[in-house]
PDB file of C-alpha atoms in Angstrom:
ATOM      1  CA  GLN A1251      13.909 144.770   0.933  1.00  0.00           C
ATOM      2  CA  VAL A1252      15.844 147.964   0.441  1.00  0.00           C
ATOM      3  CA  GLN A1253      18.626 148.770  -2.039  1.00  0.00           C
ATOM      4  CA  LEU A1254      21.435 151.125  -0.995  1.00  0.00           C
ATOM      5  CA  VAL A1255      23.581 153.234  -3.391  1.00  0.00           C
ATOM      6  CA  GLU A1256      26.492 155.026  -1.978  1.00  0.00           C
ATOM      7  CA  SER A1257      28.503 157.991  -3.251  1.00  0.00           C
ATOM      8  CA  GLY A1258      30.925 160.635  -2.136  1.00  0.00           C
ATOM      9  CA  GLY A1259      34.092 158.675  -1.376  1.00  0.00           C
ATOM     10  CA  GLY A1260      37.397 159.968  -2.652  1.00  0.00           C
ATOM     11  CA  LEU A1261      40.860 161.317  -1.910  1.00  0.00           C
ATOM     12  CA  VAL A1262      41.427 163.994   0.597  1.00  0.00           C
ATOM     13  CA  GLN A1263      44.255 165.409   2.646  1.00  0.00           C
ATOM     14  CA  ALA A1264      44.492 165.116   6.436  1.00  0.00           C
ATOM     15  CA  GLY A1265      42.259 167.714   8.035  1.00  0.00           C
ATOM     16  CA  GLY A1266      39.887 167.875   5.135  1.00  0.00           C
ATOM     17  CA  SER A1267      36.352 166.853   4.813  1.00  0.00           C
ATOM     18  CA  LEU A1268      34.009 164.474   2.849  1.00  0.00           C
ATOM     19  CA  ARG A1269      30.327 163.706   2.878  1.00  0.00           C
ATOM     20  CA  LEU A1270      29.257 160.306   2.035  1.00  0.00           C
ATOM     21  CA  SER A1271      25.677 159.804   0.777  1.00  0.00           C
ATOM     22  CA  CYS A1272      23.549 156.643   0.702  1.00  0.00           C
ATOM     23  CA  VAL A1273      20.261 156.628  -1.043  1.00  0.00           C
ATOM     24  CA  ALA A1274      17.852 154.068  -0.099  1.00  0.00           C
ATOM     25  CA  SER A1275      15.095 152.554  -2.352  1.00  0.00           C
ATOM     26  CA  GLY A1276      12.363 149.999  -1.585  1.00  0.00           C
ATOM     27  CA  ARG A1277       9.925 150.085   1.371  1.00  0.00           C
ATOM     28  CA  THR A1278       9.380 152.862   3.837  1.00  0.00           C
ATOM     29  CA  PHE A1279      12.764 154.293   4.649  1.00  0.00           C
ATOM     30  CA  SER A1280      11.758 155.163   8.278  1.00  0.00           C
ATOM     31  CA  ASP A1281      11.341 151.483   9.103  1.00  0.00           C
ATOM     32  CA  TYR A1282      15.149 150.991   8.891  1.00  0.00           C
ATOM     33  CA  SER A1283      17.939 151.876  11.294  1.00  0.00           C
ATOM     34  CA  MET A1284      20.783 153.065   9.250  1.00  0.00           C
ATOM     35  CA  ALA A1285      24.605 152.820   9.792  1.00  0.00           C
ATOM     36  CA  TRP A1286      27.993 153.399   8.378  1.00  0.00           C
ATOM     37  CA  PHE A1287      30.789 150.846   8.771  1.00  0.00           C
ATOM     38  CA  ARG A1288      34.269 150.954   7.473  1.00  0.00           C
ATOM     39  CA  GLN A1289      36.834 148.277   6.662  1.00  0.00           C
ATOM     40  CA  ALA A1290      40.479 149.015   6.050  1.00  0.00           C
ATOM     41  CA  PRO A1291      42.872 146.519   4.163  1.00  0.00           C
ATOM     42  CA  GLY A1292      43.513 143.543   6.348  1.00  0.00           C
ATOM     43  CA  GLN A1293      41.343 144.777   9.116  1.00  0.00           C
ATOM     44  CA  GLU A1294      38.013 143.838  10.491  1.00  0.00           C
ATOM     45  CA  ARG A1295      34.901 145.722   9.535  1.00  0.00           C
ATOM     46  CA  ASP A1296      34.068 148.265  12.418  1.00  0.00           C
ATOM     47  CA  VAL A1297      31.106 150.459  13.077  1.00  0.00           C
ATOM     48  CA  VAL A1298      31.500 154.152  12.381  1.00  0.00           C
ATOM     49  CA  ALA A1299      28.013 155.619  13.248  1.00  0.00           C
ATOM     50  CA  THR A1300      24.599 154.550  13.533  1.00  0.00           C
ATOM     51  CA  ILE A1301      21.162 156.369  13.424  1.00  0.00           C
ATOM     52  CA  SER A1302      17.821 155.105  14.689  1.00  0.00           C
ATOM     53  CA  ARG A1303      14.732 154.849  12.688  1.00  0.00           C
ATOM     54  CA  SER A1304      13.372 158.202  13.857  1.00  0.00           C
ATOM     55  CA  GLY A1305      16.707 159.927  13.563  1.00  0.00           C
ATOM     56  CA  GLY A1306      16.478 160.791  17.243  1.00  0.00           C
ATOM     57  CA  SER A1307      19.289 158.611  18.501  1.00  0.00           C
ATOM     58  CA  THR A1308      22.865 158.350  17.152  1.00  0.00           C
ATOM     59  CA  PHE A1309      25.973 156.425  18.018  1.00  0.00           C
ATOM     60  CA  TYR A1310      29.622 157.129  17.119  1.00  0.00           C
ATOM     61  CA  ALA A1311      32.720 155.055  17.405  1.00  0.00           C
ATOM     62  CA  ASP A1312      35.190 156.723  19.796  1.00  0.00           C
ATOM     63  CA  SER A1313      37.590 157.192  17.063  1.00  0.00           C
ATOM     64  CA  VAL A1314      35.416 159.393  15.168  1.00  0.00           C
ATOM     65  CA  LEU A1315      33.423 161.089  17.874  1.00  0.00           C
ATOM     66  CA  GLY A1316      33.268 164.855  17.423  1.00  0.00           C
ATOM     67  CA  ARG A1317      34.528 164.710  13.860  1.00  0.00           C
ATOM     68  CA  PHE A1318      31.786 162.787  12.053  1.00  0.00           C
ATOM     69  CA  THR A1319      28.099 163.392  11.813  1.00  0.00           C
ATOM     70  CA  ILE A1320      25.530 160.837  10.732  1.00  0.00           C
ATOM     71  CA  SER A1321      22.233 162.058   9.543  1.00  0.00           C
ATOM     72  CA  ARG A1322      19.191 161.172   7.526  1.00  0.00           C
ATOM     73  CA  ASN A1323      16.838 162.902   5.110  1.00  0.00           C
ATOM     74  CA  TYR A1324      13.456 161.281   4.998  1.00  0.00           C
ATOM     75  CA  ALA A1325      12.273 163.248   2.042  1.00  0.00           C
ATOM     76  CA  LYS A1326      15.374 162.160  -0.068  1.00  0.00           C
ATOM     77  CA  TYR A1327      15.495 158.755   1.295  1.00  0.00           C
ATOM     78  CA  THR A1328      19.153 159.330   2.057  1.00  0.00           C
ATOM     79  CA  VAL A1329      21.594 158.873   4.986  1.00  0.00           C
ATOM     80  CA  TYR A1330      24.779 160.958   5.201  1.00  0.00           C
ATOM     81  CA  LEU A1331      28.022 160.813   6.902  1.00  0.00           C
ATOM     82  CA  GLN A1332      29.738 164.096   7.234  1.00  0.00           C
ATOM     83  CA  MET A1333      33.334 163.521   7.878  1.00  0.00           C
ATOM     84  CA  ASP A1334      35.503 166.485   9.136  1.00  0.00           C
ATOM     85  CA  ALA A1335      39.038 166.704  10.439  1.00  0.00           C
ATOM     86  CA  LEU A1336      39.904 163.570   8.529  1.00  0.00           C
ATOM     87  CA  LYS A1337      43.031 161.537   9.610  1.00  0.00           C
ATOM     88  CA  PRO A1338      45.026 159.064   7.679  1.00  0.00           C
ATOM     89  CA  GLU A1339      43.760 156.349  10.118  1.00  0.00           C
ATOM     90  CA  ASP A1340      40.276 157.094   8.636  1.00  0.00           C
ATOM     91  CA  THR A1341      41.379 155.432   5.277  1.00  0.00           C
ATOM     92  CA  ALA A1342      39.080 152.603   4.488  1.00  0.00           C
ATOM     93  CA  VAL A1343      36.121 151.418   2.435  1.00  0.00           C
ATOM     94  CA  TYR A1344      33.079 152.850   3.940  1.00  0.00           C
ATOM     95  CA  SER A1345      29.772 150.899   3.702  1.00  0.00           C
ATOM     96  CA  CYS A1346      26.147 152.109   4.299  1.00  0.00           C
ATOM     97  CA  ALA A1347      24.007 149.384   5.853  1.00  0.00           C
ATOM     98  CA  ALA A1348      20.164 149.037   6.958  1.00  0.00           C
ATOM     99  CA  ARG A1349      18.297 146.868   9.219  1.00  0.00           C
ATOM    100  CA  GLN A1350      14.687 146.622  10.348  1.00  0.00           C
ATOM    101  CA  GLY A1351      14.156 147.463  13.919  1.00  0.00           C
ATOM    102  CA  PRO A1352      16.531 149.131  16.335  1.00  0.00           C
ATOM    103  CA  SER A1353      20.009 150.226  15.344  1.00  0.00           C
ATOM    104  CA  ASN A1354      23.075 148.512  16.845  1.00  0.00           C
ATOM    105  CA  ILE A1355      26.836 148.323  16.322  1.00  0.00           C
ATOM    106  CA  TYR A1356      27.251 144.876  14.870  1.00  0.00           C
ATOM    107  CA  ALA A1357      27.837 144.486  11.237  1.00  0.00           C
ATOM    108  CA  THR A1358      26.277 140.940  11.263  1.00  0.00           C
ATOM    109  CA  HIS A1359      23.028 142.275  12.356  1.00  0.00           C
ATOM    110  CA  TYR A1360      22.480 144.520   9.269  1.00  0.00           C
ATOM    111  CA  ASP A1361      20.672 143.003   6.430  1.00  0.00           C
ATOM    112  CA  TYR A1362      21.062 145.407   3.438  1.00  0.00           C
ATOM    113  CA  TRP A1363      24.465 146.938   2.351  1.00  0.00           C
ATOM    114  CA  GLY A1364      25.655 149.394  -0.237  1.00  0.00           C
ATOM    115  CA  GLN A1365      28.422 148.673  -2.565  1.00  0.00           C
ATOM    116  CA  GLY A1366      31.015 150.506  -0.650  1.00  0.00           C
ATOM    117  CA  THR A1367      33.029 153.682  -1.309  1.00  0.00           C
ATOM    118  CA  GLN A1368      36.601 154.192  -0.850  1.00  0.00           C
ATOM    119  CA  VAL A1369      37.977 156.979   1.461  1.00  0.00           C
ATOM    120  CA  THR A1370      41.611 157.772   1.271  1.00  0.00           C
ATOM    121  CA  VAL A1371      43.014 160.442   3.542  1.00  0.00           C
ATOM    122  CA  SER A1372      46.696 161.256   2.740  1.00  0.00           C
ATOM    123  CA  SER A1373      49.175 162.616   5.297  1.00  0.00           C
TER     124      SER A1373
END
């Protein structure tokens, strides 16, 4: 079992940047694929980005491709989401998630979740 603790959310103006961090504790970090999901008020939870166990494969939602970067640091047991050129439509609660095995884009396939961190992008 792995526990996830997120940080880095906040309020930023459109065009600005934030970096979210998710620190994992528990068993071997490299056994877990990691992902970031987000959920806006009244909306479904959607994938933002995923990263494979090795870190060698990533996926980005079309809406964030070219603006967001997911990465992981094995020494720090941390996955990051660097968010640049933020838009008001990026406003949501962002959650870190982990699963054993290959990464995918489905929230229901992830077993472990962080507490969520609010990202608000003003116009």
